Structure formats: C-alpha cells, structure tokens
Short mmCIF file of C-alpha atoms in Angstrom, two decimals:
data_model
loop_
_atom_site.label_atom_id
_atom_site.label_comp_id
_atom_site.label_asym_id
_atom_site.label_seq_id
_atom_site.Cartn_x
_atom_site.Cartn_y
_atom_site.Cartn_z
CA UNK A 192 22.44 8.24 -9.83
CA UNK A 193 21.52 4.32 -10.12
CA UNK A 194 20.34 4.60 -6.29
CA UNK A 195 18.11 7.28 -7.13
CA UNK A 196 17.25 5.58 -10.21
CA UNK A 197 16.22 2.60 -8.75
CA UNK A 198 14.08 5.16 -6.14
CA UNK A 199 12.22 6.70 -9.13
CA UNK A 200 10.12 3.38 -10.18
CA UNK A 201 8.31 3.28 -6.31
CA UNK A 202 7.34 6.51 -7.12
CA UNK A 203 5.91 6.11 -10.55
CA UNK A 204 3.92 3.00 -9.17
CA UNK A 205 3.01 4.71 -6.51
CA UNK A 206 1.18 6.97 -8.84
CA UNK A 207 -0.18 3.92 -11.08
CA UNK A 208 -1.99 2.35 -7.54
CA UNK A 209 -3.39 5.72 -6.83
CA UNK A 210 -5.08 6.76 -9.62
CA UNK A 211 -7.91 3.79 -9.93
CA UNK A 212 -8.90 5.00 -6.16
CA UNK A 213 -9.12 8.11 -6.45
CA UNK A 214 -10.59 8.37 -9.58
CA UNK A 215 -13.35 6.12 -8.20
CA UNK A 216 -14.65 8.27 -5.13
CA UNK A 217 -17.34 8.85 -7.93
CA UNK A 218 -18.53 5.59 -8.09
CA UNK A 219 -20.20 5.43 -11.67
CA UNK A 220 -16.81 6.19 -13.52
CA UNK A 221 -15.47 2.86 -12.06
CA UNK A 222 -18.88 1.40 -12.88
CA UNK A 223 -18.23 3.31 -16.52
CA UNK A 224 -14.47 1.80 -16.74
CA UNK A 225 -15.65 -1.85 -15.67
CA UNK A 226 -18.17 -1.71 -18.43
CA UNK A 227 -15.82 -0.49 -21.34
CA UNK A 228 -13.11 -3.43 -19.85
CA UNK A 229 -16.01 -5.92 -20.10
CA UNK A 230 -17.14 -4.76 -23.90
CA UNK A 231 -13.54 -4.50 -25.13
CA UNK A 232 -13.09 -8.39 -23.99
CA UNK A 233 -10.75 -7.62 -21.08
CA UNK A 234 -10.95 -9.75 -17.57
CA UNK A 235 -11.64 -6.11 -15.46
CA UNK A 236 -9.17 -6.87 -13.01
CA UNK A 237 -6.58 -7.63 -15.26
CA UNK A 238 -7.40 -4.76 -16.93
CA UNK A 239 -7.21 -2.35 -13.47
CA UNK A 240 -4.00 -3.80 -13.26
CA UNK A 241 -2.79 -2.64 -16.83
CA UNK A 242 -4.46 0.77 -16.22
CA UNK A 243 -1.91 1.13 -12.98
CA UNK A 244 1.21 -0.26 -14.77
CA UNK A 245 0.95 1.96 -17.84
CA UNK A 246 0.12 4.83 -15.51
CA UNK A 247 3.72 3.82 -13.89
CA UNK A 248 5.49 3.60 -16.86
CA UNK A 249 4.15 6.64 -18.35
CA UNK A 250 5.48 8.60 -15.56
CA UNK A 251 8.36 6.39 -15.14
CA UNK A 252 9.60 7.20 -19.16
CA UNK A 253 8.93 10.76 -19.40
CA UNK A 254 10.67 11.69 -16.00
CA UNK A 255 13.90 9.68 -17.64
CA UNK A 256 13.24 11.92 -20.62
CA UNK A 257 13.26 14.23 -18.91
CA UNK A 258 16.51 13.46 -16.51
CA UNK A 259 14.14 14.02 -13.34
CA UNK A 260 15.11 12.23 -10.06
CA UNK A 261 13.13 11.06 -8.08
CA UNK A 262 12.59 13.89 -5.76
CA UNK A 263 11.65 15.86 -8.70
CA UNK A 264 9.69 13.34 -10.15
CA UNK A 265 6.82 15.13 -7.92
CA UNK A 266 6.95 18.37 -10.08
CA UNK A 267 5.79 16.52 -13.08
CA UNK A 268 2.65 17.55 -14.54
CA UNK A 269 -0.27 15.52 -14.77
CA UNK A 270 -0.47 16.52 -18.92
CA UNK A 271 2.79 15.99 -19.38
CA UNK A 272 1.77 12.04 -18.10
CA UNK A 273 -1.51 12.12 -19.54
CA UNK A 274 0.24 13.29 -23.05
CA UNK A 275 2.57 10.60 -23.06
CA UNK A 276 -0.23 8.09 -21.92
CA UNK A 277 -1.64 8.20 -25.89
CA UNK A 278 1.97 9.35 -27.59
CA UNK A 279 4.30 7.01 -26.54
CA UNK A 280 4.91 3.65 -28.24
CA UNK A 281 4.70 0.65 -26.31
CA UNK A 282 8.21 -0.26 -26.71
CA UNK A 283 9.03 3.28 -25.13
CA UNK A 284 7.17 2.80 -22.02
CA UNK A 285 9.68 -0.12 -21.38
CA UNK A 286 13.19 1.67 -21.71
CA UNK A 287 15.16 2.14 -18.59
CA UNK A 288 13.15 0.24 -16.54
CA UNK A 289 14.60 -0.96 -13.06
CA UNK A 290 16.63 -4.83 -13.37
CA UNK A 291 14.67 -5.88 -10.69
CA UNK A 292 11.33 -4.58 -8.60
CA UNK A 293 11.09 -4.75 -5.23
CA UNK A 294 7.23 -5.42 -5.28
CA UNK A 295 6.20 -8.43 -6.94
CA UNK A 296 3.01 -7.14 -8.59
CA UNK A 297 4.96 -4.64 -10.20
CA UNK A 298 7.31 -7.08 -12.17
CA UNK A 299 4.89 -9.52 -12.83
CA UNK A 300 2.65 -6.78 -14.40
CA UNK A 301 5.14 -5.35 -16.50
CA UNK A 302 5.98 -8.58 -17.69
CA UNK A 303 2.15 -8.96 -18.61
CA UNK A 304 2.79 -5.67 -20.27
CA UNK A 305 5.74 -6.92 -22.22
CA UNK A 306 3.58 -9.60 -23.10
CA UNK A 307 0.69 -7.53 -24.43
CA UNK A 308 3.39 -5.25 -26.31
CA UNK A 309 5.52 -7.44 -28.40
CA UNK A 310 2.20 -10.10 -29.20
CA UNK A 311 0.51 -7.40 -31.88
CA UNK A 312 -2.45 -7.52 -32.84
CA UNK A 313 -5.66 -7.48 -30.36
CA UNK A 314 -3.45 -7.20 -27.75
CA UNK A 315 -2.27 -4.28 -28.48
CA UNK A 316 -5.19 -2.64 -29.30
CA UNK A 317 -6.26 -3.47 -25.86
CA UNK A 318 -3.12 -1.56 -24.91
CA UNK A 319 -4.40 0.89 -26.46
CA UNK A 320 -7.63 1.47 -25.12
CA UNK A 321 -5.99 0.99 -21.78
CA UNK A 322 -3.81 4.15 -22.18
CA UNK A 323 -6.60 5.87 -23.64
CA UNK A 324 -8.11 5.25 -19.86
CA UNK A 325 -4.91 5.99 -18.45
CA UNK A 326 -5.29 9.80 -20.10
CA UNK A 327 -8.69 10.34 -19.26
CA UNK A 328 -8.09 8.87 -15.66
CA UNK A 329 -4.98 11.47 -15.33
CA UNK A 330 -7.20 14.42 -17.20
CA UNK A 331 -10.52 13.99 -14.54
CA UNK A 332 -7.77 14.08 -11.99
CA UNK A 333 -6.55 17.14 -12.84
CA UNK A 334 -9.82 18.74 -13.79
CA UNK A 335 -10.31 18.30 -10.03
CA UNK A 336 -7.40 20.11 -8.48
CA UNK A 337 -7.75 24.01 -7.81
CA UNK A 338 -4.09 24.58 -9.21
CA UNK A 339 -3.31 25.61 -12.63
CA UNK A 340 -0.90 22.82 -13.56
CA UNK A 341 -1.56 19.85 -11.32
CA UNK A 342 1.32 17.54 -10.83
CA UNK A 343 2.07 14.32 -9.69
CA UNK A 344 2.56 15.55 -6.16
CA UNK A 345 -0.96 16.69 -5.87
CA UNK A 346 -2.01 12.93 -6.76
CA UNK A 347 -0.16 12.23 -3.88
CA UNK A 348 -1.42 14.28 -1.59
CA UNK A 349 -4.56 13.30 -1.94
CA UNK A 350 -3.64 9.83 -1.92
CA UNK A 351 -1.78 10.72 1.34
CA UNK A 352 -5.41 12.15 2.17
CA UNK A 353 -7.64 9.48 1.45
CA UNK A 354 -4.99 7.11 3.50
CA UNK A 355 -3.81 5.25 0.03
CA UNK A 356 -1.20 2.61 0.80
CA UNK A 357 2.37 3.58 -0.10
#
C-alpha cells in the first residue's frame, strides 16, 4: 500500500498541471483568471502555480478519504474534487501527503502552500480565492464533457489529447 501510495500523488499533480491548459483553449478565461490574480494582489504566476497545487491536493485528500489507489484514483469525479476544492480546510488538504516528491516543483509548491496556510490572515484569503478558481476551473471542465459524471480520467484524456506533459 505505501508503493501505491506514494504512486497516487503523480497522479493528483498530474491533474493540478492539466487543468490551467485545458481550461485555457478559450483564451479569455485565462485572460479572466490573470485579471482576478492581478486585482486580488497575487504575482499571476505564483498564483497558476497555487491553482495547480490545490487542484493536487484536492484530489490527492479526498481519494485518501476515500481509500482509492491510485489506479482508481481515475474514477473520481470531477464534483467530488470541485466540492472539496471550497469544503476542505487548509490544514486538510495537507494530511497524508507523500515524505518526499519526486518533482521538485511539486514540493517546493506545497511548501509555499504550507506557507500560505499556517500564516492567516491575507494569505489565506488568497487561498481562498484560489480554491474558489480551483472549483470553477474543475466545474467548466466538466460542463464540457458529454458524460454524465465526468471524472478525473476524462481530464486525462484530454490532456493525453492535447499532448499535455505527464
């Protein structure tokens, strides 16, 4: 179980990198999101960044609560995510994360994360507002899938499909 354990972050990431991309094949929304980053007082590309990693750890804490692996981490709604983007506490997003990444950018932004979390005040408003974008991102997603219940795995197929980098 650690093995797959340790499997399950890549896969949550994964979804994190994909959503900004995908979301922005209509160019105005990233226009849109760049904007609201720049009027809330947040550098836009550390705010992108944010918007991935709480996308990852959103996915990441509800498929432990939910005792997925990471096989079946694919099966996981997109509401289910997009739910816990808003209704999970910052501290939450951080339990049972992986000892150690095995991308770089992923530690050092959930460190930033951390950061964000346990400073209060402003910061955590921005927080926030970042997994307000996080649910919105994950909710036009879904809007744009012909299925019923859109999961994770359709994010990555058309991540696969618009040749994403793993």
């Amino acid at each position: 179980m650690a093995s797959d354990h340790h499997m399950l972050w890549p896969r949550c990431a994964y979804l994190g990198r994909a959503l900004l991309p995908l979301l922005d094949q209509e160019v105005w929304r990233r226009d849109r999101r760049r904007e609201g980053l720049r009027g809330w007082g947040i550098d836009t590309a550390v705010g992108e960044r944010l918007i991935e990693v709480i996308a990852a750890l959103t996915g990441h804490a509800v498929a432990l609560d939910a005792s997925l692996s990471a096989a079946e981490f694919e099966n996981l709604p997109l509401s289910t995510v997009a739910d816990a983007a808003t209704g999970k506490c910052d501290f939450e997003l951080l339990v049972g994360l992986p000892d150690t990444f095995a991308d770089e950018r992923d530690e050092i932004a959930v460190k930033i994360f951390r950061l964000y979390a346990y400073r209060g005040g402003r910061t955590s408003l921005q927080l926030i507002r970042l997994g307000t974008e996080v649910r919105r991102t994950l909710t036009v997603l879904a809007a744009r899938e012909p299925s019923p219940s859109p999961t994770c795995a359709d994010i990555f197929r058309r991540a696969a499909a618009a040749n994403l980098p793993q």
